[in-house]
Structures are given as structure tokens and as C-alpha cells.
Amino acid sequence: MTDVFATVPAYPLVFPLFWGAVVVFGLVMARHLRIFAAVRAEGPSPLSDVPRRTWGLVRYALIQTRMFKDRRAGLMHFGIFWGFVLLTIGTANIVTGGLIQWIVALPLDGLLWTAVSAMQNVVALVVLVAIGYAFIRRLVTRPRRLTLSRSALLILAMIGGVVATELVAQAFQAARYGDVPGAFIANAVAVPLRTLGDPANETAYIGLWWAHIALVSAFLVYLPVSKHLHIVTSFFNIYFRKLAPRGELPAMDLEDETATFGLRTLQDLGWKDLLDGFTCTECGRCQDACPANATGKPLNPKAFIMGIREMAVDAEHGIDLIPNSPIVRETYGLEGTRPAATALAAPIVDTAIPYDAVWDCVTCGACVEACPVLIEHVDKIVGVRRNLVLEDARFPQELTAAFTNMERAGNPWGQPKSTRTDWTKGLPFAVPTVADLAAEGRLGEIEVLYWVGCAAAFDERNRRVARAFATCLDAAGIRFAILGQEESCTGDPARRMGNDYVWQMLASSNVATLDRYGLRSIVTACPHCFNTIGNEYGQLGGHYEIVHHSVYLQRLLADGRLRTVDADALGDTAPRTVTFHDSCYMARYNDVVAQPRDVLAAVPGLELVEMERSGKNGFCCGAGGGRMWMEETRGTRINAERSRQALETGAGTVATNCPFCMTMLGDGLASAEGNAGGTVRAIDIAELLADTVDPVRSGGRQLTVIQ
């Protein structure tokens, strides 16, 4: 023990005080883990892809890259987190009787410890400033996404108290016993304090010293029962994050009659789902990003995740803090060592999330993208939908027609398969089907299969997109074919709406068709088809190389297989300004952001004007998650809000790369205020490109896009 510690009366009492708090912390955490043991054991292995998981810790937990999407809040959190971590060196030194100081001071005659003291002084000021800003945000500016809670204020006060007592105690120490090497801020503050006299300085020093230890101990006791346990759990949550493609929903075994389909109760969740709940920081970034919440719907992704945590805490009420301890049982009214059965069996719907909110989700993934600790909201919401649909047959009435149409006709519109190739009529070139080429023994000629998708096959507006894209393929000399009547819906809408039975039926049929012809290279203009075939068909044994049309067109342009005319040759027909609406299933789910913009950059005469929310931070059109086939009866329509955002840019055209987005934005723009006469319209990037392709420089075919 150093001489300074020897000056503190009753110093040995620090050991039972601090280590007693550590024991309480461990006991409460052990009680949490008993709930984890009572749910499904499903979860990632700690040994799976260790390098990638470790890099995630560095990127998201240590550097905290996602925090800086809100720069001020990011800096504040970074300062508090790292400052608090670095200042624990001083606390560790105290509770080990000066061992840390003794070890660090051994080399270089104490120079390293002097440097540590200087660093701690600077860090202490940073933390106190950051804590002050945090109080201002919660009590004065009060952003909508932040929950004003006593717990949050208490935690901030505790952290501030721990830091302030350590710094000020050091100042009184310097005033009483002489300057502390390296502690230049504390030494400067000590100068005027010396006028108080040695007895006063010593009393203040001892009082603050004990206050510091008491606050550290109280912090340890309170942390595991507070909503700021993420200080501990965030590292584990980030390490065990989902590494599968974000657009891949968990597989379901519909043949297992003993299993619960989807998520009904707390015990149907996996331990990683509970870890998400205990890691939620209540920062509200998911709430802020959610288009349903922003437009007045009851869905609040933050409340849902916190609801899961509250359900887990309720289940702990049947567990002793110390197993089989009558004293603890009598004091806290706890009985037994197992979770309360009634709490484990509590339904998730209308406990953690309202029934209506379950169906408000557009599965856009904005909540997941915004979360700084990588919580997975969408998979859980779809899991709840699966249970409602497959076990309770409880879902919005308007989905009945969509389910029936997909099951019977192979598309949500319920159109006959015989009309799947109607979009090709009038094109100046033939669009062969795979079956025809196979019959002629020419399958080997196919360079790529064009997966048309239901929207482009049956929706008249999106048929124009299919014609434009096929025109570009033909102009580039690409040998392509379509499945025609053998193509069915990929099942994406059914799966996102919770009907895995219909998804597996459709997907299995499509996999069998593709495998029968030996087709592996696919291009599609539908992000939902792209995501499902590329990320989910593997669950059924279908592994394919699929490319979205925005990426494919970008490659054709980069390779020189597609060339555009000069801007002067277009006259006044080219739009002057265009804003691009990112498809959620391309930008957030599959990291396709730059490629469609590259295509737009190649179109002569266009000037791209970005919306405030774009790229991975874009705002959904409102069609995903099966919402395309549901009515919005609450709040503002999501497509109306997105159309308003697009019109704010002043662009004359809204470009898209998704048929669902095309439909939703087309409707939204047509009825939007400030778009008199519908002058601002939605158009696919393939249409913009096809209108400007040079027939001579691209291969010589005269291009005529049939509208």
C-alpha cells in the first residue's frame, strides 16, 4: 500500500465494500442467466468466424462507428465510455491497494505512472463535459427519440459522481500532501485550496475518497438491474451478432410437429434475442429511423425490444438472488430457484408489442441499421408474424387474398400464368423462354436468365421497366432468356407476412425449375426477388449467382457494352435533375448503394440531387413486409411522406430500382401537394438509361422501347 493510502482512515474497509458489491453484481447477473437458460438454446457459436466477430468488436464496440451517425451524440458517448474505462485505472489502483501504481511505476523510474496520471486528468474533464451535455440533451433539448427516465439520469449522475469525486479528491490530496506527479489539472486546482489549511483539505480529501469508493460500489450494485446494463452486454451482443446476410430470415422446419412455429412466448425466443433486450441502450435511434413510427403508427421498435427485456425481468421474480436462501427469500419475497412459469408463458403479442404494431412493420431494416449495438428487430417481428399466421390464423383480413393468390396462381395479383410474357409483346426483338431454347438444344447459349418477377409481369407500369431493361440487354448483345410461365413468385411477400408454408411451396418449386435447367446465373430488376433467391433459397438447396439489374447495368456500362448518346443529341427531352430513392432491400440489406448512382451518372443530361435520407439511411416507400397488400389506416401514409421528402429536393424526376417502390412512389407523387399535374414522376433507372442508349455505339440495333 502506498503512503497516500495509509493516510486514509479505515482503508481496509474498502475491500469488503467494493468486493461485496462485485459479489452482488455477479449474483444478479447469474439470475439473469437463468432466464437465458430457460429459453431456446439456439444461437451463434463463439467459435464461428472468430476473425469477423473480433473485427466487429473493434469496429462497433471500441471505435463505435454507428454512434457517429449522430455526431454530437456520438462524441458525447465516445467521451463518456472511453473516459470511464480509462478512469477505472485509478479505481483499480485503489481497490488493489496501490498494486497498479506499483507495477506501472517500476520501469522508467515512475515516468509511465506520471503519464497515466496526466492522461486521467484530461479524460476526467472530457467525461464531465460529456456528462453535462448528456444532461442538457435529456432535460433541455429532449430529442423525441430519448426516453426521459429516472434510471438514465441516475446512471449519468453516478458516472459523473465517480469521475468528479476521483478528480476533486486528487486536488485536495495535492493541496494537503503536495503536488501529485502528472496530475496537472488537480495540482492547479489545489493551489487555491491550500488556503483552507491542512485539516480542512485532509477532511475533504478523505470524504471524497470514500464517496468515490461508495459510488463505484453502488454503481456495481445498481447496474445489473438498470436499463444501462449495455455497458457490459454490448460487447457480447456485438460479438454474437448475426453474420448471415441481413436479408436471410431464420429457417423453419414445418415438418416438426412438436415445435412452436414462430415466436409466441418468452421461452420461444433464443438466448441471443434476450441478449438483445438486455443490451438495448434506449437511445431511440431505431425509433427515429422507423418509417412506421415516423408516420404515426403504433409500432415502436425500441419499445418492442425493451418489452422483451421487461418480460425476462418479470420471469426472474421466481428466482432467489442466492439460491435456497431463506433470508433472501423473506427479505425480497422471492421463492424458488426457477423462473416463474406463468411469466415464461406470457404471450409476446400485447405484452412486448401490440398486435396492430406487429403488422405495421415494413421490414425495411432501418431499425437494425440505426442500432449502435446491432440489435435485430426485424427477425423477431417476422417470428411473431409466423406464429400468428401459422398457428393462430390471425392476420389482417386483406392478406387472405394475397396468400390465396400466391398459393393458387403463383403470384400475389392472382393473374393467370399465361399472361406472364405479355410484357414482351411489341418489342423489336424476340425474348426466348428457357423451355424453348432447351427444346432446341440451345440452353448453352444463355448468358444470363432474366428473372422478371411478378410486378414486371403483371403490373402495367412495371411492364415498361421490363421492356426497358430487356432493351438494354439486347442492345448490349447479352444472350438472355426468361422462364415465362414456369416462373412463379419467389415467395418473398408470403415469408415477410409470416406465411412460411406458402414461401416454402413457391421457393421449392422455383428451385426445382432452376435446377432442372441447370441455371445458375440470374439477373432481376426486383430487389425482393434478388434478396430471396440470393440469400434465402440456399436454405432449400438452391444456390445461384444472382445480380440486381442496377449492378448489371453498371457493369455493362463500365465494360463498354452499353454506351449512351451525347447530351446534345437529346435536346430538351432529358430530365435536368433527378433524385434517387434507395430500395431498402438493396441498400440496407445487400449493400447496393453506389451502383444505381453510377448508372444515373452515365445518363447524359442528368444531375443527381440526394434526399436528406438516402443510401443505407433511406426512408422506406412503405411496400415491404407485405404492406404492399395492406391498407394504411393509421397516421400518414408512408409513401406520401417519402414523396414529400423527394419533392423537397426540387428534382423533376424520382428514380427507383424496385417495382414496389415504383408503385408506391407513383401513387404518392400523383396525390402529393406541390406536384400539380403530376409533373414529378417516378421512373426506373433502366428506363432512363434505355432512352439514351446509342444504338450504333452499343451494337447497332435500332432501339425502340415500347411504353
Coordinates of C-alpha atoms in Angstrom, one line a residue, residues 66-67 69-70 73 137 143-147 237 246 276-277 279-308 352-353 360-381 588 613 616-620 638:
R66 CA -22.5 3.6 -35.7
M67 CA -22.7 6.1 -32.8
K69 CA -24.3 8.8 -37.4
D70 CA -25.4 11.4 -34.9
A73 CA -24.3 12.2 -29.5
R137 CA -30.0 16.7 -24.1
P143 CA -34.9 14.8 -28.7
R144 CA -38.0 12.8 -29.4
R145 CA -36.2 9.5 -29.5
L146 CA -34.8 9.8 -26.0
T147 CA -36.8 8.3 -23.1
N237 CA -24.2 -8.7 -28.3
R246 CA -29.3 -9.5 -43.1
D276 CA -30.7 -8.0 -27.5
G277 CA -33.2 -6.9 -24.9
T279 CA -28.3 -4.7 -24.5
C280 CA -30.8 -2.1 -25.7
T281 CA -29.5 1.4 -24.7
E282 CA -32.9 3.1 -25.1
C283 CA -31.1 5.6 -27.4
G284 CA -34.2 5.6 -29.6
R285 CA -32.2 5.6 -32.9
C286 CA -34.3 2.7 -34.1
Q287 CA -37.5 4.6 -33.3
D288 CA -36.2 7.6 -35.1
A289 CA -35.4 5.6 -38.2
C290 CA -38.6 3.6 -38.3
P291 CA -40.9 4.9 -41.1
A292 CA -44.0 3.4 -39.4
N293 CA -43.3 5.2 -36.2
A294 CA -42.4 8.4 -38.0
T295 CA -45.8 8.4 -39.7
G296 CA -47.9 7.9 -36.6
K297 CA -48.2 4.1 -36.4
P298 CA -48.2 2.3 -33.1
L299 CA -45.0 0.4 -33.9
N300 CA -42.0 1.4 -31.8
P301 CA -39.0 -0.9 -32.3
K302 CA -37.4 0.4 -29.1
A303 CA -40.4 -0.3 -27.0
F304 CA -40.6 -3.8 -28.5
I305 CA -37.0 -4.7 -27.6
M306 CA -37.4 -3.2 -24.1
G307 CA -40.7 -5.1 -23.8
I308 CA -38.7 -8.4 -24.3
A352 CA -44.0 -6.7 -25.5
I353 CA -45.6 -5.4 -28.7
D360 CA -47.1 -2.0 -39.2
C361 CA -43.6 -3.2 -39.8
V362 CA -42.4 -2.8 -43.4
T363 CA -39.3 -5.0 -42.7
C364 CA -37.1 -2.1 -44.2
G365 CA -34.3 -2.8 -41.7
A366 CA -33.9 0.9 -40.8
C367 CA -34.1 0.0 -37.1
V368 CA -31.3 -2.6 -37.5
E369 CA -29.1 -0.2 -39.5
A370 CA -29.5 2.5 -36.9
C371 CA -28.8 0.4 -33.8
P372 CA -25.3 1.1 -32.4
V373 CA -25.2 -2.3 -30.7
L374 CA -26.5 -4.4 -33.6
I375 CA -29.9 -5.5 -32.2
E376 CA -32.0 -7.5 -34.7
H377 CA -35.6 -6.2 -34.6
V378 CA -37.0 -7.4 -37.9
D379 CA -36.3 -11.2 -37.5
K380 CA -38.2 -11.1 -34.2
I381 CA -41.2 -9.2 -35.7
R588 CA -29.6 -1.8 -46.4
R613 CA -32.4 10.4 -46.1
K616 CA -28.4 3.0 -46.1
N617 CA -30.2 5.7 -44.1
G618 CA -33.0 6.0 -46.7
F619 CA -36.7 6.1 -45.9
C620 CA -38.9 3.2 -47.0
I638 CA -45.5 6.1 -45.7

